[in-house]
Structure formats: C-alpha cells, structure tokens
Amino acid sequence: MNEEGSLNTTSHTFTENGTFTFIATDLAGNVTELPVTISNIDKLAPDCRPGRNV
C-alpha cells in the first residue's frame, strides 16, 4: 500500500487552545480534513516562592 501524499503542514506548534483543521491530500487527489482540538495549554507561570510546600 502506497501511503504517500501531502499534509497542509508537516508540524505545528500550538500556542493557544482551540480547534484547528489539518488537511491531507493523497496522490490520487483525495482530500481529508481532520479537526484537532487543543485544550490543555496552560499559560500560568508556576508559583515557586521559597518556603512554600507544594
């Protein structure tokens, strides 16, 4: 089975939560779209004050 084709991006670094769509196209021209939901990006800085029990 030949599984070659193209994806609209080879990699992506997510910087915010949300739903993003990736589009894949095989060599025969078939197109598939897949939404990916990112929901675990935490932008709160850790609280590392001395003397605190964590």
PDB file of N, CA and C in Angstrom:
ATOM      1  N   MET A   1       0.842  -1.179   0.000  1.00  0.00           N
ATOM      2  CA  MET A   1       0.000   0.000   0.000  1.00  0.00           C
ATOM      3  C   MET A   1       0.887   1.242   0.000  1.00  0.00           C
ATOM      4  N   ASN A   2       0.672   2.124  -0.929  1.00  0.00           N
ATOM      5  CA  ASN A   2       1.419   3.370  -1.001  1.00  0.00           C
ATOM      6  C   ASN A   2       0.649   4.425  -0.225  1.00  0.00           C
ATOM      7  N   GLU A   3       1.242   4.946   0.840  1.00  0.00           N
ATOM      8  CA  GLU A   3       0.553   5.912   1.688  1.00  0.00           C
ATOM      9  C   GLU A   3       1.151   7.305   1.559  1.00  0.00           C
ATOM     10  N   GLU A   4       1.652   7.649   0.376  1.00  0.00           N
ATOM     11  CA  GLU A   4       2.244   8.959   0.178  1.00  0.00           C
ATOM     12  C   GLU A   4       1.185   9.979  -0.196  1.00  0.00           C
ATOM     13  N   GLY A   5       1.467  11.213   0.096  1.00  0.00           N
ATOM     14  CA  GLY A   5       0.571  12.311  -0.214  1.00  0.00           C
ATOM     15  C   GLY A   5       1.117  13.554   0.452  1.00  0.00           C
ATOM     16  N   SER A   6       0.252  14.498   0.763  1.00  0.00           N
ATOM     17  CA  SER A   6       0.721  15.721   1.416  1.00  0.00           C
ATOM     18  C   SER A   6      -0.247  16.135   2.511  1.00  0.00           C
ATOM     19  N   LEU A   7       0.290  16.841   3.475  1.00  0.00           N
ATOM     20  CA  LEU A   7      -0.474  17.407   4.564  1.00  0.00           C
ATOM     21  C   LEU A   7      -0.274  18.911   4.495  1.00  0.00           C
ATOM     22  N   ASN A   8      -1.281  19.692   4.887  1.00  0.00           N
ATOM     23  CA  ASN A   8      -1.145  21.133   4.727  1.00  0.00           C
ATOM     24  C   ASN A   8      -0.016  21.713   5.581  1.00  0.00           C
ATOM     25  N   THR A   9       0.514  20.964   6.510  1.00  0.00           N
ATOM     26  CA  THR A   9       1.696  21.359   7.281  1.00  0.00           C
ATOM     27  C   THR A   9       2.333  20.098   7.839  1.00  0.00           C
ATOM     28  N   THR A  10       3.652  20.055   7.947  1.00  0.00           N
ATOM     29  CA  THR A  10       4.305  18.860   8.469  1.00  0.00           C
ATOM     30  C   THR A  10       4.397  18.874   9.979  1.00  0.00           C
ATOM     31  N   SER A  11       4.378  20.063  10.573  1.00  0.00           N
ATOM     32  CA  SER A  11       4.350  20.178  12.031  1.00  0.00           C
ATOM     33  C   SER A  11       3.806  21.547  12.395  1.00  0.00           C
ATOM     34  N   HIS A  12       3.339  21.651  13.606  1.00  0.00           N
ATOM     35  CA  HIS A  12       2.807  22.938  14.065  1.00  0.00           C
ATOM     36  C   HIS A  12       2.977  23.015  15.573  1.00  0.00           C
ATOM     37  N   THR A  13       3.410  24.154  16.067  1.00  0.00           N
ATOM     38  CA  THR A  13       3.489  24.399  17.494  1.00  0.00           C
ATOM     39  C   THR A  13       2.272  25.224  17.888  1.00  0.00           C
ATOM     40  N   PHE A  14       1.456  24.667  18.760  1.00  0.00           N
ATOM     41  CA  PHE A  14       0.261  25.360  19.198  1.00  0.00           C
ATOM     42  C   PHE A  14       0.595  26.287  20.349  1.00  0.00           C
ATOM     43  N   THR A  15       0.082  27.518  20.304  1.00  0.00           N
ATOM     44  CA  THR A  15       0.342  28.493  21.359  1.00  0.00           C
ATOM     45  C   THR A  15      -0.939  28.892  22.085  1.00  0.00           C
ATOM     46  N   GLU A  16      -2.067  28.372  21.645  1.00  0.00           N
ATOM     47  CA  GLU A  16      -3.329  28.670  22.300  1.00  0.00           C
ATOM     48  C   GLU A  16      -4.274  27.505  22.116  1.00  0.00           C
ATOM     49  N   ASN A  17      -5.247  27.406  23.031  1.00  0.00           N
ATOM     50  CA  ASN A  17      -6.270  26.377  22.929  1.00  0.00           C
ATOM     51  C   ASN A  17      -7.224  26.717  21.788  1.00  0.00           C
ATOM     52  N   GLY A  18      -7.819  25.708  21.204  1.00  0.00           N
ATOM     53  CA  GLY A  18      -8.787  25.922  20.138  1.00  0.00           C
ATOM     54  C   GLY A  18      -8.893  24.696  19.256  1.00  0.00           C
ATOM     55  N   THR A  19      -9.681  24.800  18.208  1.00  0.00           N
ATOM     56  CA  THR A  19      -9.844  23.728  17.239  1.00  0.00           C
ATOM     57  C   THR A  19      -9.188  24.165  15.938  1.00  0.00           C
ATOM     58  N   PHE A  20      -8.338  23.305  15.405  1.00  0.00           N
ATOM     59  CA  PHE A  20      -7.564  23.594  14.199  1.00  0.00           C
ATOM     60  C   PHE A  20      -7.784  22.460  13.210  1.00  0.00           C
ATOM     61  N   THR A  21      -7.872  22.778  11.934  1.00  0.00           N
ATOM     62  CA  THR A  21      -8.144  21.764  10.912  1.00  0.00           C
ATOM     63  C   THR A  21      -6.885  21.468  10.111  1.00  0.00           C
ATOM     64  N   PHE A  22      -6.541  20.176  10.057  1.00  0.00           N
ATOM     65  CA  PHE A  22      -5.459  19.707   9.206  1.00  0.00           C
ATOM     66  C   PHE A  22      -6.072  19.093   7.966  1.00  0.00           C
ATOM     67  N   ILE A  23      -5.450  19.332   6.814  1.00  0.00           N
ATOM     68  CA  ILE A  23      -5.969  18.836   5.542  1.00  0.00           C
ATOM     69  C   ILE A  23      -4.906  17.949   4.897  1.00  0.00           C
ATOM     70  N   ALA A  24      -5.284  16.698   4.601  1.00  0.00           N
ATOM     71  CA  ALA A  24      -4.371  15.756   3.957  1.00  0.00           C
ATOM     72  C   ALA A  24      -4.886  15.455   2.554  1.00  0.00           C
ATOM     73  N   THR A  25      -3.956  15.393   1.585  1.00  0.00           N
ATOM     74  CA  THR A  25      -4.296  15.072   0.208  1.00  0.00           C
ATOM     75  C   THR A  25      -3.401  13.930  -0.251  1.00  0.00           C
ATOM     76  N   ASP A  26      -4.002  12.838  -0.748  1.00  0.00           N
ATOM     77  CA  ASP A  26      -3.176  11.745  -1.245  1.00  0.00           C
ATOM     78  C   ASP A  26      -2.838  11.979  -2.717  1.00  0.00           C
ATOM     79  N   LEU A  27      -2.012  11.109  -3.271  1.00  0.00           N
ATOM     80  CA  LEU A  27      -1.545  11.286  -4.645  1.00  0.00           C
ATOM     81  C   LEU A  27      -2.672  11.179  -5.675  1.00  0.00           C
ATOM     82  N   ALA A  28      -3.796  10.553  -5.310  1.00  0.00           N
ATOM     83  CA  ALA A  28      -4.935  10.440  -6.219  1.00  0.00           C
ATOM     84  C   ALA A  28      -5.827  11.679  -6.155  1.00  0.00           C
ATOM     85  N   GLY A  29      -5.489  12.612  -5.268  1.00  0.00           N
ATOM     86  CA  GLY A  29      -6.271  13.831  -5.154  1.00  0.00           C
ATOM     87  C   GLY A  29      -7.369  13.784  -4.111  1.00  0.00           C
ATOM     88  N   ASN A  30      -7.484  12.664  -3.397  1.00  0.00           N
ATOM     89  CA  ASN A  30      -8.479  12.571  -2.329  1.00  0.00           C
ATOM     90  C   ASN A  30      -8.067  13.482  -1.178  1.00  0.00           C
ATOM     91  N   VAL A  31      -9.026  14.215  -0.643  1.00  0.00           N
ATOM     92  CA  VAL A  31      -8.755  15.181   0.421  1.00  0.00           C
ATOM     93  C   VAL A  31      -9.514  14.775   1.674  1.00  0.00           C
ATOM     94  N   THR A  32      -8.832  14.813   2.801  1.00  0.00           N
ATOM     95  CA  THR A  32      -9.450  14.548   4.093  1.00  0.00           C
ATOM     96  C   THR A  32      -9.122  15.699   5.026  1.00  0.00           C
ATOM     97  N   GLU A  33     -10.130  16.190   5.734  1.00  0.00           N
ATOM     98  CA  GLU A  33      -9.929  17.236   6.730  1.00  0.00           C
ATOM     99  C   GLU A  33     -10.181  16.631   8.106  1.00  0.00           C
ATOM    100  N   LEU A  34      -9.306  16.965   9.049  1.00  0.00           N
ATOM    101  CA  LEU A  34      -9.451  16.448  10.401  1.00  0.00           C
ATOM    102  C   LEU A  34      -9.286  17.593  11.394  1.00  0.00           C
ATOM    103  N   PRO A  35     -10.357  17.936  12.112  1.00  0.00           N
ATOM    104  CA  PRO A  35     -10.211  18.968  13.140  1.00  0.00           C
ATOM    105  C   PRO A  35      -9.543  18.376  14.374  1.00  0.00           C
ATOM    106  N   VAL A  36      -8.626  19.116  14.954  1.00  0.00           N
ATOM    107  CA  VAL A  36      -7.921  18.709  16.171  1.00  0.00           C
ATOM    108  C   VAL A  36      -8.187  19.782  17.215  1.00  0.00           C
ATOM    109  N   THR A  37      -8.672  19.354  18.384  1.00  0.00           N
ATOM    110  CA  THR A  37      -8.944  20.296  19.458  1.00  0.00           C
ATOM    111  C   THR A  37      -7.829  20.237  20.494  1.00  0.00           C
ATOM    112  N   ILE A  38      -7.233  21.378  20.768  1.00  0.00           N
ATOM    113  CA  ILE A  38      -6.196  21.516  21.784  1.00  0.00           C
ATOM    114  C   ILE A  38      -6.844  22.224  22.968  1.00  0.00           C
ATOM    115  N   SER A  39      -6.758  21.624  24.153  1.00  0.00           N
ATOM    116  CA  SER A  39      -7.439  22.226  25.300  1.00  0.00           C
ATOM    117  C   SER A  39      -6.600  22.217  26.572  1.00  0.00           C
ATOM    118  N   ASN A  40      -5.312  21.896  26.467  1.00  0.00           N
ATOM    119  CA  ASN A  40      -4.514  21.773  27.683  1.00  0.00           C
ATOM    120  C   ASN A  40      -3.303  22.704  27.730  1.00  0.00           C
ATOM    121  N   ILE A  41      -3.344  23.813  27.009  1.00  0.00           N
ATOM    122  CA  ILE A  41      -2.239  24.761  27.062  1.00  0.00           C
ATOM    123  C   ILE A  41      -2.439  25.652  28.282  1.00  0.00           C
ATOM    124  N   ASP A  42      -1.485  25.604  29.185  1.00  0.00           N
ATOM    125  CA  ASP A  42      -1.535  26.354  30.439  1.00  0.00           C
ATOM    126  C   ASP A  42      -0.508  27.470  30.363  1.00  0.00           C
ATOM    127  N   LYS A  43      -0.961  28.714  30.382  1.00  0.00           N
ATOM    128  CA  LYS A  43      -0.046  29.849  30.285  1.00  0.00           C
ATOM    129  C   LYS A  43       0.212  30.516  31.631  1.00  0.00           C
ATOM    130  N   LEU A  44      -0.248  29.903  32.729  1.00  0.00           N
ATOM    131  CA  LEU A  44       0.009  30.454  34.057  1.00  0.00           C
ATOM    132  C   LEU A  44       1.414  30.076  34.503  1.00  0.00           C
ATOM    133  N   ALA A  45       2.160  31.063  34.933  1.00  0.00           N
ATOM    134  CA  ALA A  45       3.515  30.793  35.430  1.00  0.00           C
ATOM    135  C   ALA A  45       3.423  30.065  36.769  1.00  0.00           C
ATOM    136  N   PRO A  46       4.353  29.143  37.032  1.00  0.00           N
ATOM    137  CA  PRO A  46       4.344  28.449  38.319  1.00  0.00           C
ATOM    138  C   PRO A  46       4.693  29.415  39.451  1.00  0.00           C
ATOM    139  N   ASP A  47       4.177  29.139  40.631  1.00  0.00           N
ATOM    140  CA  ASP A  47       4.466  29.940  41.818  1.00  0.00           C
ATOM    141  C   ASP A  47       5.526  29.191  42.621  1.00  0.00           C
ATOM    142  N   CYS A  48       6.778  29.611  42.511  1.00  0.00           N
ATOM    143  CA  CYS A  48       7.911  28.903  43.103  1.00  0.00           C
ATOM    144  C   CYS A  48       8.586  29.717  44.200  1.00  0.00           C
ATOM    145  N   ARG A  49       7.813  30.329  45.063  1.00  0.00           N
ATOM    146  CA  ARG A  49       8.420  31.119  46.134  1.00  0.00           C
ATOM    147  C   ARG A  49       9.084  30.219  47.163  1.00  0.00           C
ATOM    148  N   PRO A  50      10.254  30.620  47.670  1.00  0.00           N
ATOM    149  CA  PRO A  50      10.942  29.815  48.690  1.00  0.00           C
ATOM    150  C   PRO A  50      10.074  29.635  49.933  1.00  0.00           C
ATOM    151  N   GLY A  51      10.175  28.444  50.516  1.00  0.00           N
ATOM    152  CA  GLY A  51       9.481  28.170  51.752  1.00  0.00           C
ATOM    153  C   GLY A  51       8.055  27.663  51.598  1.00  0.00           C
ATOM    154  N   ARG A  52       7.606  27.502  50.385  1.00  0.00           N
ATOM    155  CA  ARG A  52       6.252  27.002  50.164  1.00  0.00           C
ATOM    156  C   ARG A  52       6.275  25.494  50.009  1.00  0.00           C
ATOM    157  N   ASN A  53       5.383  24.801  50.680  1.00  0.00           N
ATOM    158  CA  ASN A  53       5.210  23.373  50.473  1.00  0.00           C
ATOM    159  C   ASN A  53       4.288  23.179  49.280  1.00  0.00           C
ATOM    160  N   VAL A  54       4.696  22.333  48.395  1.00  0.00           N
ATOM    161  CA  VAL A  54       3.881  22.111  47.204  1.00  0.00           C
ATOM    162  C   VAL A  54       3.192  20.782  47.312  1.00  0.00           C
TER     163      VAL A  54
END
